[in-house]
Short mmCIF file of C-alpha atoms and ligand atoms in Angstrom, two decimals:
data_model
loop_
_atom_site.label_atom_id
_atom_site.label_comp_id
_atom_site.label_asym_id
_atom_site.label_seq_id
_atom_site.Cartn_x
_atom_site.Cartn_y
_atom_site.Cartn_z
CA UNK K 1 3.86 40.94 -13.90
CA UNK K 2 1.72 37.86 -14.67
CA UNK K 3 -1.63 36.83 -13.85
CA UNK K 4 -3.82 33.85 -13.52
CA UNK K 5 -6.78 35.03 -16.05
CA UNK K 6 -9.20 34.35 -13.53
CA UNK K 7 -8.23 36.90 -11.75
CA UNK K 8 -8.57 39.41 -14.61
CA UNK K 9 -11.36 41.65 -14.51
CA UNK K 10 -14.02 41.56 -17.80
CA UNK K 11 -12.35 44.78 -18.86
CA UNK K 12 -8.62 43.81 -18.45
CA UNK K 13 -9.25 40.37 -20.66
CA UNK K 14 -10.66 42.29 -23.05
CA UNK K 15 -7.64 44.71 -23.05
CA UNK K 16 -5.58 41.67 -23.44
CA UNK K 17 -7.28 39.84 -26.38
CA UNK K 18 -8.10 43.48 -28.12
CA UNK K 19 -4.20 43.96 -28.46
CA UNK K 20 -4.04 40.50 -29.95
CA UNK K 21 -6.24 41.04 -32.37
CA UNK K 22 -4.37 44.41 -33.20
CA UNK K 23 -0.97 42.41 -33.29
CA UNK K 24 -2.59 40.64 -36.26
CA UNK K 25 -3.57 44.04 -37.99
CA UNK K 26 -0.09 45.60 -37.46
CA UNK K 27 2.34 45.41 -40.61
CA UNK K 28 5.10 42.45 -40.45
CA UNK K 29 8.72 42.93 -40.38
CA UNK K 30 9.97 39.80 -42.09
CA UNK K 31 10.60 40.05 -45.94
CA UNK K 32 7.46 38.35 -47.87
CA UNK K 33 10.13 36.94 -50.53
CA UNK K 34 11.03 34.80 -47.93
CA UNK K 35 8.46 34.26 -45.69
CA UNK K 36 5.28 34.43 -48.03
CA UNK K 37 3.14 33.04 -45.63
CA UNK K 38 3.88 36.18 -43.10
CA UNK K 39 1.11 38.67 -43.37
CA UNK K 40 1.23 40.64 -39.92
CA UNK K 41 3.08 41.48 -37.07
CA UNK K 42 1.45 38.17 -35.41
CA UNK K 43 2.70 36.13 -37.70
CA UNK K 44 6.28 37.18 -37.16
CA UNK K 45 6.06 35.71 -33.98
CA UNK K 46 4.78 32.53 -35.47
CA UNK K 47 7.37 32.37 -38.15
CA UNK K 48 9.98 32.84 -36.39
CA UNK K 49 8.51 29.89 -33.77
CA UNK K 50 8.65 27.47 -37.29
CA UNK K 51 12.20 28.83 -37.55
CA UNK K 52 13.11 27.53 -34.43
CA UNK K 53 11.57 24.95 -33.69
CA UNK K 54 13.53 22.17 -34.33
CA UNK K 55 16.02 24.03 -32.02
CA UNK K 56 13.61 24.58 -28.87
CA UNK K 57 11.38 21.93 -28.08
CA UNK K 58 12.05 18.58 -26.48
CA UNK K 59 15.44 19.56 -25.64
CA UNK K 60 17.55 21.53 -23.15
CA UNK K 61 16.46 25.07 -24.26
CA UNK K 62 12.87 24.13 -24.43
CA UNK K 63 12.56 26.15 -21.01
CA UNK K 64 14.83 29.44 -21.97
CA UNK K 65 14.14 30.12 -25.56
CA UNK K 66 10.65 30.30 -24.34
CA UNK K 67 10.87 32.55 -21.96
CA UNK K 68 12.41 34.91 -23.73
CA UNK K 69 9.71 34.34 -26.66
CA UNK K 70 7.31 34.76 -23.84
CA UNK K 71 9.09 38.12 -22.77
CA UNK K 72 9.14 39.24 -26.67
CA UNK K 73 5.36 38.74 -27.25
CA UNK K 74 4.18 40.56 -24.04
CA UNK K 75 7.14 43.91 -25.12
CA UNK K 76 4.98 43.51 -28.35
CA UNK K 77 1.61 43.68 -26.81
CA UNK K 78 2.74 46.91 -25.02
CA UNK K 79 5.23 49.00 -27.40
CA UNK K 80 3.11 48.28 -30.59
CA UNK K 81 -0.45 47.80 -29.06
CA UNK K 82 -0.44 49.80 -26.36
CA UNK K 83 -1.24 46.55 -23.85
CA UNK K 84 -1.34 47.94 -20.37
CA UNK K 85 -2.15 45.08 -18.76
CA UNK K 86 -0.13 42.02 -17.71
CA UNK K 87 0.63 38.68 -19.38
CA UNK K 88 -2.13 36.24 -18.08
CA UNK K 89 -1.47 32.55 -17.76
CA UNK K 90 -4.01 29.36 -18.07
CA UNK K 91 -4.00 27.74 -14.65
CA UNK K 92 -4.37 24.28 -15.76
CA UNK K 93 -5.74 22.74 -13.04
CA UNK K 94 -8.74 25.26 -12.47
CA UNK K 95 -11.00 23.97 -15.62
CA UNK K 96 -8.92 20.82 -16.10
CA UNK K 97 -12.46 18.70 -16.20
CA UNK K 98 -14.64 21.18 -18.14
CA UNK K 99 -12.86 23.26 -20.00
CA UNK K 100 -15.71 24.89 -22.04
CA UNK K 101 -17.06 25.98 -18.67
CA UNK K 102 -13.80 28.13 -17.91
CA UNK K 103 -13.83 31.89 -18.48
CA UNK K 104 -11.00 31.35 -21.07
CA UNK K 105 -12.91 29.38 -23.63
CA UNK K 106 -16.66 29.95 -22.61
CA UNK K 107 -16.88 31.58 -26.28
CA UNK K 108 -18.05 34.49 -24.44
CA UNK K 109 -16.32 37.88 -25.47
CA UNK K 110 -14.23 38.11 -22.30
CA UNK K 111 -12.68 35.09 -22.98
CA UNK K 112 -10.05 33.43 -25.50
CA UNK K 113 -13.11 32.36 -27.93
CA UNK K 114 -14.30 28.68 -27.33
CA UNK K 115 -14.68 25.62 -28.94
CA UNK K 116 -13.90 25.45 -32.57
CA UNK K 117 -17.65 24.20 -34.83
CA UNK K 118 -17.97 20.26 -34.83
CA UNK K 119 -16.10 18.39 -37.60
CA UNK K 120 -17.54 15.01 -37.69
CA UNK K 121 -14.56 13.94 -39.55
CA UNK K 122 -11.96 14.41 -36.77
CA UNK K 123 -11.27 11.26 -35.61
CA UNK K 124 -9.40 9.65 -32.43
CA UNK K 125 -5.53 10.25 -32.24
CA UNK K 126 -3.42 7.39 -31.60
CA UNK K 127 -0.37 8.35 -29.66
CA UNK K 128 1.69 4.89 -28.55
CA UNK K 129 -0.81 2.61 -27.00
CA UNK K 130 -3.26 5.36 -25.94
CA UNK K 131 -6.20 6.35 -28.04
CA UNK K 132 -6.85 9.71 -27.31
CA UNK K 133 -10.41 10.20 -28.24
CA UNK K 134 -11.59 12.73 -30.28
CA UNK K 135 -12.62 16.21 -28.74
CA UNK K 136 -15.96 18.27 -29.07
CA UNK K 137 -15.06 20.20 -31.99
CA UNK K 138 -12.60 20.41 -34.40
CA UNK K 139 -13.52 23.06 -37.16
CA UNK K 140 -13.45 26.72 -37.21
CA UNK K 141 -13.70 28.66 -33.85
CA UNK K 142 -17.12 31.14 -34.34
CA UNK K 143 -17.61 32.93 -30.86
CA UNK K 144 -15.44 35.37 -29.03
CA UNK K 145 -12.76 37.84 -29.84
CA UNK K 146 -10.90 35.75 -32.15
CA UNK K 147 -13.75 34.40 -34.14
CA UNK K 148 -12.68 36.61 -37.25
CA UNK K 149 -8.56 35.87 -37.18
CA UNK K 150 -7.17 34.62 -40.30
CA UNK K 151 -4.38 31.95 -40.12
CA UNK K 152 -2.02 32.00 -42.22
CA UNK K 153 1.23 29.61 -41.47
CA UNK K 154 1.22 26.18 -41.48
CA UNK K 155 -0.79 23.44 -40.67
CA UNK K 156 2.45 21.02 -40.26
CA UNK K 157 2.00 17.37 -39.87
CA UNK K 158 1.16 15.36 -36.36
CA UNK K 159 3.17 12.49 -37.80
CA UNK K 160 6.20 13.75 -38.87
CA UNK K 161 9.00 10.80 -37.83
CA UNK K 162 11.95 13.20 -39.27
CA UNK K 163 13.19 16.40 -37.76
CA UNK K 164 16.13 17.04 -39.85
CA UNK K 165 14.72 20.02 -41.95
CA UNK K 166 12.22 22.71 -41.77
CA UNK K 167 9.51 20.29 -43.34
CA UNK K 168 6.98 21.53 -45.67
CA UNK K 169 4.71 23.70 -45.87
CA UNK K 170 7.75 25.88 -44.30
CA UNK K 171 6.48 29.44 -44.85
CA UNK K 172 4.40 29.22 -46.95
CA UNK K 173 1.13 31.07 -47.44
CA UNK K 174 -1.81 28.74 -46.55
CA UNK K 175 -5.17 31.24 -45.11
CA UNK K 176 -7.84 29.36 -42.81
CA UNK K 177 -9.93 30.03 -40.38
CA UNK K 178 -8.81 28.99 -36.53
CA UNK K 179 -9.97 25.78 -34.83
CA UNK K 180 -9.96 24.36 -31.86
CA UNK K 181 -11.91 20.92 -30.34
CA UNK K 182 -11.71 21.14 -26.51
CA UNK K 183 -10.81 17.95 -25.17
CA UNK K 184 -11.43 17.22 -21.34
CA UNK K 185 -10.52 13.83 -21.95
CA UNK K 186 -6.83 14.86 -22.14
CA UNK K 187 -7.18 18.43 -19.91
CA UNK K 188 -7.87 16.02 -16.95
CA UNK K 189 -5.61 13.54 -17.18
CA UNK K 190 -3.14 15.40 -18.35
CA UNK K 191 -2.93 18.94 -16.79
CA UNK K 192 -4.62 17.86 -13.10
CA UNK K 193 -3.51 19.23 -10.09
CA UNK K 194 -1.22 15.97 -9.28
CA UNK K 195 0.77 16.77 -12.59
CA UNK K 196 1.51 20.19 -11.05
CA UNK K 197 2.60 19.16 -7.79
CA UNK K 198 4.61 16.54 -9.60
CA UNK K 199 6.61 18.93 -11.52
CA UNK K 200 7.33 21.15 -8.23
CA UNK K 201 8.37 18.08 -6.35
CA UNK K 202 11.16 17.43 -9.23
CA UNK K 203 14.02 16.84 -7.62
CA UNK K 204 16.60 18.03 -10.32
CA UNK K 205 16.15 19.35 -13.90
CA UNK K 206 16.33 15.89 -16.09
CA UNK K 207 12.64 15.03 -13.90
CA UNK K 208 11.33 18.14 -14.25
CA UNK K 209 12.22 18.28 -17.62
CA UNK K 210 10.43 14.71 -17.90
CA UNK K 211 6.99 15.51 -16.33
CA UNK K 212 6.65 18.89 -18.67
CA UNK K 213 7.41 16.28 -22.04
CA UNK K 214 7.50 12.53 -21.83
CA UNK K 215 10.20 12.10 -24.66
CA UNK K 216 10.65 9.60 -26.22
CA UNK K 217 6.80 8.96 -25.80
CA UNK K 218 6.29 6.55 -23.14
CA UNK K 219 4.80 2.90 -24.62
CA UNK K 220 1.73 3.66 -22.55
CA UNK K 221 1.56 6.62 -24.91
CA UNK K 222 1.28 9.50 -22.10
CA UNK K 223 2.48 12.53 -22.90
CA UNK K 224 3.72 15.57 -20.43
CA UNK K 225 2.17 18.69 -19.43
CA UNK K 226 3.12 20.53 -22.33
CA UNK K 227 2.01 18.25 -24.75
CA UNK K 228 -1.52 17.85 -22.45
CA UNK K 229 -2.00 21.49 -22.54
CA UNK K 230 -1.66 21.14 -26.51
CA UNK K 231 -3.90 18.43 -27.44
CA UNK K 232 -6.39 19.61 -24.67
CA UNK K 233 -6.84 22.28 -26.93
CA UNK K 234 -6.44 20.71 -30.00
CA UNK K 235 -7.04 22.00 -33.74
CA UNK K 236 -4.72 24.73 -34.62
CA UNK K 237 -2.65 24.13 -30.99
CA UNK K 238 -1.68 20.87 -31.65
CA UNK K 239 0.34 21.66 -34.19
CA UNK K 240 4.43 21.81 -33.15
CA UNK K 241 6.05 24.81 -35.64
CA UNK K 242 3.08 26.96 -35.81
CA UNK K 243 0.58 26.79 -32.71
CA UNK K 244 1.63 30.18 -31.79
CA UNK K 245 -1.30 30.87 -34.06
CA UNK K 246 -3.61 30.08 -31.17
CA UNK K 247 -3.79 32.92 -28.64
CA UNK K 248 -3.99 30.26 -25.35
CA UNK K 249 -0.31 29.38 -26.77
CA UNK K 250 0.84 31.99 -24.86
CA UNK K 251 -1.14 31.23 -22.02
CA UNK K 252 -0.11 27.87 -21.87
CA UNK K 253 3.64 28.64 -22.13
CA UNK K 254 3.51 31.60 -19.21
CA UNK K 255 2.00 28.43 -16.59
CA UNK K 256 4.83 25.92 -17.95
CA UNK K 257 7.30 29.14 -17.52
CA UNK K 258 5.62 30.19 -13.96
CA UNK K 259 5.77 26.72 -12.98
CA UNK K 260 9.76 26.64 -13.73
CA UNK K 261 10.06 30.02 -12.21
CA UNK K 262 8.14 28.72 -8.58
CA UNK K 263 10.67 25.26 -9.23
CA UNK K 264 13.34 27.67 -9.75
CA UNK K 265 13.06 29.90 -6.75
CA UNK K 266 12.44 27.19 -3.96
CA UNK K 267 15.76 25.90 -3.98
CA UNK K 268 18.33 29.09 -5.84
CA UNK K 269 21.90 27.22 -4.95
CA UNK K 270 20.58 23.74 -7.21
CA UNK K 271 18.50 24.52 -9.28
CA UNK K 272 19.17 28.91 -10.71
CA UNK K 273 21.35 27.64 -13.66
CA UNK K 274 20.14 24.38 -13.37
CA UNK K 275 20.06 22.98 -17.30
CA UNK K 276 19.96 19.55 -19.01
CA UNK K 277 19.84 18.64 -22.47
CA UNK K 278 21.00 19.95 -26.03
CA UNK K 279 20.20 22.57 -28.44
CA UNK K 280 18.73 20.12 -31.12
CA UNK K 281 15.07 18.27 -30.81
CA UNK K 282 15.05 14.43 -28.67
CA UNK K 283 18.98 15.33 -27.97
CA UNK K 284 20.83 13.38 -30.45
CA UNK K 285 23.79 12.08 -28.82
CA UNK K 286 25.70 13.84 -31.09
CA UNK K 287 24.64 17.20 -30.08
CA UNK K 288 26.51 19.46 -27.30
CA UNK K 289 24.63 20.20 -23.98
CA UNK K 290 23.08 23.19 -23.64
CA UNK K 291 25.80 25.26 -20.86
CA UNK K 292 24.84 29.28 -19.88
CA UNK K 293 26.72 30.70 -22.71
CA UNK K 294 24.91 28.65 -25.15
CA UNK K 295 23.23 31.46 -27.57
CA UNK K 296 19.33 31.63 -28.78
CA UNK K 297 18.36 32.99 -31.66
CA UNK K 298 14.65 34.92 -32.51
CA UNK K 299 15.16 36.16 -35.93
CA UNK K 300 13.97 39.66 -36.70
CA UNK K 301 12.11 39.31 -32.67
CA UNK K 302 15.39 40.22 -30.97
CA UNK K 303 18.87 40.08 -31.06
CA UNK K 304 20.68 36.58 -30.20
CA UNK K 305 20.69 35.90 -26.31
CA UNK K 306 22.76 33.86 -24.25
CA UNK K 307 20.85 31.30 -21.72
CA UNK K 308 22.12 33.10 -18.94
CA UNK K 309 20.45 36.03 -19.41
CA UNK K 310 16.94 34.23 -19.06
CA UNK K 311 17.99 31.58 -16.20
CA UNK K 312 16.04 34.74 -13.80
CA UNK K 313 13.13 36.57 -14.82
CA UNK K 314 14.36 39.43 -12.48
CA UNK K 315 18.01 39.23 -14.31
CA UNK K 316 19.51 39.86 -17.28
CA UNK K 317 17.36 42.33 -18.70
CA UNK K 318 14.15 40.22 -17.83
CA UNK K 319 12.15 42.00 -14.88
CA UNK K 320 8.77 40.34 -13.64
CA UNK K 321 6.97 38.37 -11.30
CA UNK K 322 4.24 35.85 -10.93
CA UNK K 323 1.02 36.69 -9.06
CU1 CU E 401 7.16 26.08 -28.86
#
């Protein structure tokens, strides 16, 4: 099961951010020779995202591998933190103009913590011919449950232009404190209402696909839903390989995932198994499409799955619903 967060009582967010926090106390299961920079049990899940990454995003199993990575994190919350709860997801549109005012990142203790401290040195983000201007914070977050949490992966480059290799830092072991600089600039134009009902009106995979991540960027330099929900956040989410580090990560991925889910189920014959696009970041033309048998991989999170097995949330060994 999956709930809006507004709908949470005080008591069941705090359930839900109090097993977070103990994901990041519980012992890690990848080897340190390896992965240095993985301290916890949290940070498996945000190694393994790095891993990945240049597999799973702004390509055809952008949709699936998160799912399952969705499915993975929430198993985790309840086997090794005793999460009773259910897996919440940010409803984009709520707060989309005042986003400091929403019960997720009001700073108070009920929600997700709130704006990261001002950094007067964060400065305006150029992204084609859009300026994106800066948001109100930028440095470490100092309110709410995850006011304490150490980082410890990444930060990777904005900039990067090549995607060929794991770039650096990799896995290496780099601890900071978590930011954030809320940005309603980019919540509202970029995760509205319109946006939504844009992506359920998709008429086939390839557009839906489109309105979740403009890729290649469009010249006007707007980006998709996805990439809105990112930068609305800002500091430690806008990073590609290892935003997982943020806790509204997860939040943000269960609406994208709901969303697909809703898509999914109005129209079962078209649009079930419906896929498009390749296993390998912007779809080089010389990589394969993505087809059901196509296998994901999650490291030391789960054994290798097929895309089939995630095409339902109520099949192949997935089992829940959106409320
Ligand atoms: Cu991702």
């Amino acid at each position: 099961m999956v709930r809006a967060r507004s709908e949470m009582i005080a008591a069941e967010r705090i359930d839900y951010t109090s097993a977070v926090v103990c994901l990041h106390h519980k012992p890690a299961q990848l080897p340190s020779a390896e992965f240095p920079g993985v301290k916890s049990r949290l940070d498996d899940f945000v190694a393994t995202h790095i891993n990945y990454t240049l597999r799973v995003h702004y390509d055809g199993l952008f949709l699936p591998w998160h799912r399952r990575y969705l499915w993975l994190w929430e198993r985790a919350l309840r086997e090794e933190c005793g999460y009773r709860g259910q897996l919440p997801y940010w409803n984009w549109p709520l707060w989309d103009n005042n986003l400091s005012a929403s019960p997720l990142f009001d700073g108070s203790e009920t929600s997700l913590s709130g704006d990261g401290e001002y950094d007067p040195n964060e400065q305006p983000i150029t992204n084609g011919n859009l300026t994106i201007p800066r948001g109100t914070g930028g440095g470490c977050v100092r309110h709410g449950p995850f006011k304490d949490i150490e980082l410890h992966l990444g930060p990777f480059s904005r900039t990067l232009t090549s995607f060929t290799d794991i770039p650096s830092p990799g896995f290496a072991y780099n601890p900071r404190c978590f930011s954030r600089s809320l940005n309603d600039w980019v919540a509202s134009r970029y995760t509205n209402r319109t946006i939504v009902d844009t992506l359920l009106a998709s008429k086939d995979i390839n557009e839906f696909l489109t309105v979740v991540d403009h890729w290649p960027p469009r010249m006007d330099g707007v980006f998709g839903v996805h990439g809105g929900g990112h930068f609305s956040l800002g500091g430690t989410m806008q990073d590609l390989f290892a935003s997982p580090q943020e806790p509204a990560f997860f939040l943000h991925h269960a609406m994208i995932d709901r969303v697909w889910s809703i898509w999914q189920d109005r129209d079962e014959e078209t649009r079930r198994y419906a896929l498009n696009g390749t296993g390998v970041i912007l779809n080089p033309p010389s990589a394969p499409l993505v087809t059901l048998d196509t296998v994901m991989e999650f490291g030391v999170l789960d054994q290798p799955r097929s895309v089939r097995e995630v095409m339902s949330p109520v099949e192949g060994g997935l089992c829940y619903t959106y409320t």
